[in-house]
Amino acid sequence: MMSEPTNGTCGSTLKTLSYLYPVVLHLVSIMLTTRALQIQYRLREMFHPFFSLLLSLVLLSYNICNVFAIVSSFLVMSGVSPAVAYAGNCLYYFCYFYINGMMFCCVVERLAATVLMKTYEYNRRWWTLVLSQPFAVSAWPFILYRHMQLCYKHWYGLIREGLQVPAQLRM
């Protein structure tokens, strides 16, 4: 029994669905994160102001990151030039790097609140929070760049050693 060949419509429908499925997941994520942001806003009086602000920034950044992912998907779907799609993707990854830095700042803030529990709750030095923002933006790209440098040196050394002829084989 021979199977019927697939037509172009089935292939294009499947391709469209493969682009729309992540968009739907990002929309669901935006709705859930927005709800978490609303809950955080209502409960902000229960937490230290630094933690409330940091957590709100993380949740807001997740929403912005999801919006960039949706825009990037639509750019690829519409068939724009690869340079434009790459720019949309870079915005998405920049938001993700920012979120990682902010999560680190949240962990440090909670650690400081735990260690300094008697004095921290009355501390309102906002300069520490302001200084955390440039760290959140710059730390992760620097770490990634440094990691790539180390990987390059490691692989370059392995390749160089592999291409050298051992002394006992030289004539």
PDB file of N, CA and C in Angstrom, residues 19-60:
ATOM      1  N   TYR A  19       5.740  27.773  14.675  1.00  0.00           N
ATOM      2  CA  TYR A  19       6.054  29.137  15.100  1.00  0.00           C
ATOM      3  C   TYR A  19       5.049  29.652  16.131  1.00  0.00           C
ATOM      4  N   LEU A  20       3.786  29.257  15.998  1.00  0.00           N
ATOM      5  CA  LEU A  20       2.746  29.788  16.883  1.00  0.00           C
ATOM      6  C   LEU A  20       2.725  29.123  18.261  1.00  0.00           C
ATOM      7  N   TYR A  21       3.133  27.872  18.347  1.00  0.00           N
ATOM      8  CA  TYR A  21       3.113  27.172  19.632  1.00  0.00           C
ATOM      9  C   TYR A  21       3.968  27.887  20.687  1.00  0.00           C
ATOM     10  N   PRO A  22       5.234  28.255  20.384  1.00  0.00           N
ATOM     11  CA  PRO A  22       5.994  29.009  21.395  1.00  0.00           C
ATOM     12  C   PRO A  22       5.373  30.365  21.718  1.00  0.00           C
ATOM     13  N   VAL A  23       4.737  30.996  20.734  1.00  0.00           N
ATOM     14  CA  VAL A  23       4.088  32.288  20.978  1.00  0.00           C
ATOM     15  C   VAL A  23       2.969  32.117  22.000  1.00  0.00           C
ATOM     16  N   VAL A  24       2.184  31.061  21.859  1.00  0.00           N
ATOM     17  CA  VAL A  24       1.099  30.792  22.811  1.00  0.00           C
ATOM     18  C   VAL A  24       1.676  30.540  24.207  1.00  0.00           C
ATOM     19  N   LEU A  25       2.762  29.776  24.276  1.00  0.00           N
ATOM     20  CA  LEU A  25       3.386  29.523  25.583  1.00  0.00           C
ATOM     21  C   LEU A  25       3.913  30.811  26.211  1.00  0.00           C
ATOM     22  N   HIS A  26       4.483  31.695  25.395  1.00  0.00           N
ATOM     23  CA  HIS A  26       4.964  32.976  25.925  1.00  0.00           C
ATOM     24  C   HIS A  26       3.797  33.848  26.396  1.00  0.00           C
ATOM     25  N   LEU A  27       2.667  33.793  25.691  1.00  0.00           N
ATOM     26  CA  LEU A  27       1.490  34.557  26.121  1.00  0.00           C
ATOM     27  C   LEU A  27       0.962  34.047  27.463  1.00  0.00           C
ATOM     28  N   VAL A  28       0.933  32.731  27.629  1.00  0.00           N
ATOM     29  CA  VAL A  28       0.512  32.151  28.914  1.00  0.00           C
ATOM     30  C   VAL A  28       1.485  32.577  30.015  1.00  0.00           C
ATOM     31  N   SER A  29       2.769  32.554  29.704  1.00  0.00           N
ATOM     32  CA  SER A  29       3.771  32.984  30.679  1.00  0.00           C
ATOM     33  C   SER A  29       3.590  34.450  31.055  1.00  0.00           C
ATOM     34  N   ILE A  30       3.267  35.293  30.079  1.00  0.00           N
ATOM     35  CA  ILE A  30       3.025  36.712  30.363  1.00  0.00           C
ATOM     36  C   ILE A  30       1.832  36.874  31.297  1.00  0.00           C
ATOM     37  N   MET A  31       0.756  36.114  31.046  1.00  0.00           N
ATOM     38  CA  MET A  31      -0.428  36.216  31.905  1.00  0.00           C
ATOM     39  C   MET A  31      -0.114  35.782  33.335  1.00  0.00           C
ATOM     40  N   LEU A  32       0.606  34.666  33.492  1.00  0.00           N
ATOM     41  CA  LEU A  32       0.924  34.176  34.834  1.00  0.00           C
ATOM     42  C   LEU A  32       1.894  35.105  35.560  1.00  0.00           C
ATOM     43  N   THR A  33       2.875  35.617  34.839  1.00  0.00           N
ATOM     44  CA  THR A  33       3.838  36.524  35.463  1.00  0.00           C
ATOM     45  C   THR A  33       3.185  37.849  35.831  1.00  0.00           C
ATOM     46  N   THR A  34       2.257  38.315  35.000  1.00  0.00           N
ATOM     47  CA  THR A  34       1.525  39.539  35.329  1.00  0.00           C
ATOM     48  C   THR A  34       0.704  39.338  36.596  1.00  0.00           C
ATOM     49  N   ARG A  35       0.107  38.175  36.729  1.00  0.00           N
ATOM     50  CA  ARG A  35      -0.659  37.876  37.948  1.00  0.00           C
ATOM     51  C   ARG A  35       0.267  37.853  39.166  1.00  0.00           C
ATOM     52  N   ALA A  36       1.446  37.249  39.021  1.00  0.00           N
ATOM     53  CA  ALA A  36       2.416  37.237  40.124  1.00  0.00           C
ATOM     54  C   ALA A  36       2.871  38.652  40.466  1.00  0.00           C
ATOM     55  N   LEU A  37       2.998  39.496  39.452  1.00  0.00           N
ATOM     56  CA  LEU A  37       3.380  40.895  39.680  1.00  0.00           C
ATOM     57  C   LEU A  37       2.288  41.641  40.443  1.00  0.00           C
ATOM     58  N   GLN A  38       1.016  41.345  40.123  1.00  0.00           N
ATOM     59  CA  GLN A  38      -0.093  41.960  40.853  1.00  0.00           C
ATOM     60  C   GLN A  38      -0.099  41.521  42.317  1.00  0.00           C
ATOM     61  N   ILE A  39       0.133  40.239  42.548  1.00  0.00           N
ATOM     62  CA  ILE A  39       0.176  39.723  43.920  1.00  0.00           C
ATOM     63  C   ILE A  39       1.337  40.353  44.683  1.00  0.00           C
ATOM     64  N   GLN A  40       2.495  40.447  44.023  1.00  0.00           N
ATOM     65  CA  GLN A  40       3.659  41.074  44.661  1.00  0.00           C
ATOM     66  C   GLN A  40       3.364  42.524  45.016  1.00  0.00           C
ATOM     67  N   TYR A  41       2.665  43.232  44.145  1.00  0.00           N
ATOM     68  CA  TYR A  41       2.342  44.636  44.414  1.00  0.00           C
ATOM     69  C   TYR A  41       1.412  44.764  45.623  1.00  0.00           C
ATOM     70  N   ARG A  42       0.443  43.855  45.732  1.00  0.00           N
ATOM     71  CA  ARG A  42      -0.485  43.914  46.867  1.00  0.00           C
ATOM     72  C   ARG A  42       0.193  43.571  48.192  1.00  0.00           C
ATOM     73  N   LEU A  43       1.191  42.695  48.138  1.00  0.00           N
ATOM     74  CA  LEU A  43       1.864  42.243  49.360  1.00  0.00           C
ATOM     75  C   LEU A  43       3.177  42.982  49.620  1.00  0.00           C
ATOM     76  N   ARG A  44       3.405  44.081  48.943  1.00  0.00           N
ATOM     77  CA  ARG A  44       4.692  44.776  49.044  1.00  0.00           C
ATOM     78  C   ARG A  44       4.984  45.283  50.451  1.00  0.00           C
ATOM     79  N   GLU A  45       3.960  45.552  51.240  1.00  0.00           N
ATOM     80  CA  GLU A  45       4.172  46.058  52.600  1.00  0.00           C
ATOM     81  C   GLU A  45       4.719  44.975  53.536  1.00  0.00           C
ATOM     82  N   MET A  46       4.566  43.714  53.159  1.00  0.00           N
ATOM     83  CA  MET A  46       5.021  42.615  54.008  1.00  0.00           C
ATOM     84  C   MET A  46       6.527  42.383  53.908  1.00  0.00           C
ATOM     85  N   PHE A  47       7.158  42.879  52.841  1.00  0.00           N
ATOM     86  CA  PHE A  47       8.570  42.612  52.600  1.00  0.00           C
ATOM     87  C   PHE A  47       9.388  43.888  52.720  1.00  0.00           C
ATOM     88  N   HIS A  48      10.689  43.713  52.815  1.00  0.00           N
ATOM     89  CA  HIS A  48      11.608  44.848  52.805  1.00  0.00           C
ATOM     90  C   HIS A  48      11.484  45.545  51.450  1.00  0.00           C
ATOM     91  N   PRO A  49      11.545  46.874  51.412  1.00  0.00           N
ATOM     92  CA  PRO A  49      11.366  47.588  50.140  1.00  0.00           C
ATOM     93  C   PRO A  49      12.371  47.183  49.060  1.00  0.00           C
ATOM     94  N   PHE A  50      13.616  46.854  49.462  1.00  0.00           N
ATOM     95  CA  PHE A  50      14.611  46.454  48.467  1.00  0.00           C
ATOM     96  C   PHE A  50      14.190  45.155  47.786  1.00  0.00           C
ATOM     97  N   PHE A  51      13.761  44.190  48.605  1.00  0.00           N
ATOM     98  CA  PHE A  51      13.348  42.912  48.040  1.00  0.00           C
ATOM     99  C   PHE A  51      12.114  43.074  47.161  1.00  0.00           C
ATOM    100  N   SER A  52      11.157  43.860  47.606  1.00  0.00           N
ATOM    101  CA  SER A  52       9.946  44.084  46.806  1.00  0.00           C
ATOM    102  C   SER A  52      10.284  44.692  45.452  1.00  0.00           C
ATOM    103  N   LEU A  53      11.174  45.673  45.453  1.00  0.00           N
ATOM    104  CA  LEU A  53      11.552  46.315  44.199  1.00  0.00           C
ATOM    105  C   LEU A  53      12.331  45.365  43.298  1.00  0.00           C
ATOM    106  N   LEU A  54      13.279  44.620  43.870  1.00  0.00           N
ATOM    107  CA  LEU A  54      14.060  43.676  43.070  1.00  0.00           C
ATOM    108  C   LEU A  54      13.174  42.590  42.470  1.00  0.00           C
ATOM    109  N   LEU A  55      12.276  42.031  43.270  1.00  0.00           N
ATOM    110  CA  LEU A  55      11.391  40.988  42.759  1.00  0.00           C
ATOM    111  C   LEU A  55      10.449  41.538  41.694  1.00  0.00           C
ATOM    112  N   SER A  56       9.956  42.749  41.887  1.00  0.00           N
ATOM    113  CA  SER A  56       9.096  43.365  40.871  1.00  0.00           C
ATOM    114  C   SER A  56       9.856  43.587  39.571  1.00  0.00           C
ATOM    115  N   LEU A  57      11.114  44.009  39.671  1.00  0.00           N
ATOM    116  CA  LEU A  57      11.930  44.188  38.468  1.00  0.00           C
ATOM    117  C   LEU A  57      12.179  42.868  37.747  1.00  0.00           C
ATOM    118  N   VAL A  58      12.391  41.804  38.511  1.00  0.00           N
ATOM    119  CA  VAL A  58      12.589  40.487  37.896  1.00  0.00           C
ATOM    120  C   VAL A  58      11.329  40.056  37.150  1.00  0.00           C
ATOM    121  N   LEU A  59      10.177  40.172  37.793  1.00  0.00           N
ATOM    122  CA  LEU A  59       8.921  39.763  37.155  1.00  0.00           C
ATOM    123  C   LEU A  59       8.608  40.619  35.935  1.00  0.00           C
ATOM    124  N   LEU A  60       8.830  41.908  36.042  1.00  0.00           N
ATOM    125  CA  LEU A  60       8.612  42.796  34.903  1.00  0.00           C
ATOM    126  C   LEU A  60       9.572  42.461  33.760  1.00  0.00           C
TER     127      LEU A  60
END
